[in-house]
Amino acid sequence: RGLIKLVADAERRVLVGATSAGPAGGEILGALTVAVQAQVPLTELVRTIWAYPTFHRAIGTALADLS
């Protein structure tokens, strides 16, 4: 329940924006904020093993939608 919207720079292959809404939106948005600020490559985000997969598995789904 909820949604995650990601915006990526296709040329640099990094996230440049993200938003989330839902019961764990704050938890998810915190992780995505770090990814945007640190310019983490999308390939690294896809390979990430999240500490709380019940909250964060939606990030993997949203990343898959980018490709």
Coordinates of N, CA, C and O in Angstrom, one line a residue:
R1 N 0.8 -1.2 0.0 CA 0.0 0.0 0.0 C 0.9 1.2 0.0 O 1.7 1.4 0.9
G2 N 0.7 2.0 -1.0 CA 1.5 3.2 -1.2 C 2.2 3.3 -2.5 O 1.9 2.5 -3.4
L3 N 3.1 4.2 -2.6 CA 3.8 4.3 -3.9 C 5.2 4.9 -3.7 O 5.4 5.6 -2.7
I4 N 6.1 4.6 -4.6 CA 7.4 5.2 -4.7 C 7.5 5.7 -6.1 O 7.3 5.0 -7.1
K5 N 8.0 7.0 -6.3 CA 8.3 7.5 -7.6 C 9.7 7.9 -7.6 O 10.2 8.7 -6.7
L6 N 10.5 7.4 -8.6 CA 11.9 7.8 -8.7 C 12.1 8.5 -10.0 O 11.5 8.3 -11.0
V7 N 13.0 9.5 -9.9 CA 13.5 10.2 -11.1 C 15.0 10.0 -11.2 O 15.7 10.3 -10.3
A8 N 15.4 9.5 -12.4 CA 16.8 9.2 -12.6 C 17.4 10.1 -13.8 O 16.7 10.4 -14.7
D9 N 18.7 10.4 -13.7 CA 19.4 11.0 -14.8 C 19.8 9.8 -15.6 O 20.7 9.0 -15.2
A10 N 19.2 9.7 -16.8 CA 19.5 8.5 -17.7 C 21.0 8.5 -18.1 O 21.5 7.4 -18.3
E11 N 21.6 9.6 -18.3 CA 22.9 9.7 -18.8 C 23.9 9.3 -17.7 O 24.8 8.5 -17.9
R12 N 23.8 9.8 -16.5 CA 24.7 9.5 -15.4 C 24.3 8.2 -14.6 O 25.1 7.7 -13.9
R13 N 23.0 7.8 -14.8 CA 22.5 6.6 -14.2 C 22.5 6.7 -12.7 O 23.0 5.8 -11.9
V14 N 22.0 7.8 -12.2 CA 21.9 8.1 -10.7 C 20.5 8.7 -10.5 O 19.9 9.3 -11.4
L15 N 20.0 8.5 -9.3 CA 18.7 9.1 -8.9 C 18.9 10.6 -8.7 O 20.0 11.1 -8.2
V16 N 18.0 11.4 -9.2 CA 18.0 12.8 -9.0 C 16.8 13.3 -8.2 O 16.7 14.5 -7.8
G17 N 15.9 12.4 -7.9 CA 14.7 12.7 -7.1 C 13.9 11.5 -6.8 O 14.0 10.5 -7.4
A18 N 13.1 11.6 -5.7 CA 12.3 10.5 -5.3 C 11.2 11.0 -4.3 O 11.4 12.0 -3.7
T19 N 10.1 10.3 -4.4 CA 9.0 10.6 -3.4 C 8.4 9.3 -3.0 O 8.5 8.3 -3.7
S20 N 7.8 9.3 -1.9 CA 7.1 8.1 -1.4 C 5.9 8.5 -0.6 O 5.9 9.5 0.1
A21 N 4.9 7.6 -0.6 CA 3.7 7.8 0.2 C 3.2 6.5 0.7 O 3.2 5.5 -0.1
G22 N 2.8 6.4 1.9 CA 2.4 5.1 2.5 C 2.8 5.0 3.9 O 3.4 5.9 4.5
P23 N 2.4 3.9 4.5 CA 2.7 3.7 6.0 C 4.2 3.8 6.3 O 4.5 4.2 7.4
A24 N 5.1 3.4 5.5 CA 6.5 3.4 5.8 C 7.2 4.5 4.9 O 8.4 4.4 4.6
G25 N 6.5 5.4 4.4 CA 7.0 6.4 3.5 C 8.2 7.1 4.0 O 9.2 7.4 3.3
G26 N 8.3 7.5 5.3 CA 9.4 8.2 5.9 C 10.6 7.3 5.9 O 11.8 7.8 5.6
E27 N 10.5 6.1 6.2 CA 11.6 5.1 6.3 C 12.2 5.0 4.9 O 13.4 5.0 4.7
I28 N 11.4 4.8 3.9 CA 11.8 4.7 2.5 C 12.4 5.9 2.0 O 13.5 5.9 1.4
L29 N 11.8 7.1 2.3 CA 12.3 8.3 1.7 C 13.7 8.7 2.3 O 14.5 9.3 1.6
G30 N 13.9 8.3 3.6 CA 15.3 8.5 4.2 C 16.4 7.8 3.4 O 17.4 8.4 3.1
A31 N 16.1 6.6 3.0 CA 17.1 5.8 2.2 C 17.3 6.4 0.8 O 18.4 6.5 0.3
L32 N 16.2 6.8 0.2 CA 16.3 7.4 -1.1 C 17.0 8.8 -1.1 O 17.7 9.1 -2.0
T33 N 16.8 9.5 0.0 CA 17.5 10.8 0.1 C 19.0 10.7 0.1 O 19.7 11.4 -0.5
V34 N 19.4 9.7 0.9 CA 20.9 9.4 0.9 C 21.4 9.0 -0.5 O 22.4 9.5 -0.9
A35 N 20.6 8.2 -1.2 CA 21.0 7.8 -2.5 C 21.1 8.9 -3.5 O 22.1 9.0 -4.3
V36 N 20.2 9.9 -3.4 CA 20.2 11.0 -4.3 C 21.4 11.9 -3.9 O 22.2 12.3 -4.8
Q37 N 21.6 12.2 -2.6 CA 22.6 13.1 -2.2 C 24.0 12.6 -2.5 O 25.0 13.3 -2.8
A38 N 24.2 11.3 -2.3 CA 25.5 10.6 -2.5 C 25.7 10.2 -4.0 O 26.8 9.7 -4.3
Q39 N 24.7 10.4 -4.8 CA 24.8 10.1 -6.2 C 25.2 8.6 -6.4 O 26.1 8.2 -7.2
V40 N 24.5 7.7 -5.7 CA 24.8 6.3 -5.7 C 24.3 5.8 -7.1 O 23.2 6.0 -7.5
P41 N 25.2 5.1 -7.8 CA 24.8 4.5 -9.1 C 23.6 3.6 -9.0 O 23.4 2.8 -8.0
L42 N 22.7 3.6 -10.0 CA 21.5 2.7 -10.0 C 21.9 1.3 -9.9 O 21.2 0.5 -9.2
T43 N 23.0 0.9 -10.5 CA 23.4 -0.5 -10.4 C 23.7 -0.9 -8.9 O 23.4 -2.0 -8.5
E44 N 24.3 0.0 -8.2 CA 24.5 -0.3 -6.7 C 23.2 -0.4 -6.0 O 23.1 -1.2 -5.1
L45 N 22.3 0.5 -6.3 CA 21.0 0.5 -5.6 C 20.3 -0.8 -5.8 O 19.6 -1.4 -4.9
V46 N 20.3 -1.3 -7.1 CA 19.7 -2.6 -7.4 C 20.2 -3.7 -6.6 O 19.5 -4.6 -6.2
R47 N 21.5 -3.7 -6.4 CA 22.2 -4.8 -5.6 C 22.1 -4.7 -4.1 O 22.6 -5.5 -3.4
T48 N 21.6 -3.6 -3.6 CA 21.5 -3.3 -2.2 C 20.6 -4.3 -1.5 O 19.5 -4.7 -2.0
I49 N 21.1 -4.8 -0.4 CA 20.3 -5.7 0.5 C 19.8 -4.8 1.6 O 20.6 -4.3 2.5
W50 N 18.5 -4.5 1.7 CA 18.0 -3.6 2.6 C 17.8 -4.2 4.0 O 17.4 -5.3 4.1
A51 N 18.0 -3.4 5.0 CA 17.9 -3.9 6.4 C 16.5 -4.3 6.8 O 16.3 -5.2 7.5
Y52 N 15.5 -3.6 6.3 CA 14.1 -3.9 6.6 C 13.4 -4.2 5.2 O 12.7 -3.3 4.7
P53 N 13.6 -5.4 4.7 CA 13.0 -5.6 3.4 C 11.5 -5.5 3.3 O 11.0 -5.2 2.2
T54 N 10.8 -5.6 4.4 CA 9.4 -5.5 4.3 C 9.0 -4.0 4.0 O 8.0 -3.8 3.3
F55 N 9.8 -3.1 4.4 CA 9.5 -1.7 4.0 C 10.2 -1.3 2.7 O 9.6 -0.7 1.9
H56 N 11.4 -1.7 2.5 CA 12.2 -1.3 1.4 C 12.1 -2.1 0.1 O 12.7 -1.7 -0.9
R57 N 11.5 -3.2 0.1 CA 11.4 -4.0 -1.1 C 10.8 -3.2 -2.2 O 11.0 -3.5 -3.4
A58 N 9.9 -2.3 -1.9 CA 9.3 -1.5 -2.9 C 10.3 -0.6 -3.7 O 10.1 -0.2 -4.8
I59 N 11.5 -0.3 -3.1 CA 12.5 0.4 -3.8 C 13.0 -0.4 -4.9 O 13.2 0.1 -6.0
G60 N 13.2 -1.7 -4.7 CA 13.7 -2.6 -5.8 C 12.7 -2.6 -6.9 O 13.1 -2.6 -8.1
T61 N 11.4 -2.7 -6.6 CA 10.4 -2.7 -7.6 C 10.4 -1.4 -8.4 O 10.3 -1.4 -9.6
A62 N 10.5 -0.2 -7.7 CA 10.6 1.1 -8.4 C 11.8 1.2 -9.3 O 11.7 1.7 -10.4
L63 N 12.9 0.7 -8.8 CA 14.2 0.7 -9.6 C 14.0 -0.2 -10.9 O 14.5 0.2 -11.9
A64 N 13.4 -1.3 -10.7 CA 13.1 -2.2 -11.9 C 12.3 -1.5 -12.9 O 12.5 -1.7 -14.1
D65 N 11.4 -0.6 -12.5 CA 10.5 0.1 -13.4 C 11.3 1.2 -14.2 O 10.8 1.6 -15.2
L66 N 12.4 1.6 -13.7 CA 13.3 2.6 -14.4 C 13.9 2.0 -15.7 O 14.2 2.8 -16.6
S67 N 14.1 0.7 -15.7 CA 14.8 0.2 -16.9 C 13.9 -0.2 -18.0 O 12.8 -0.2 -18.0

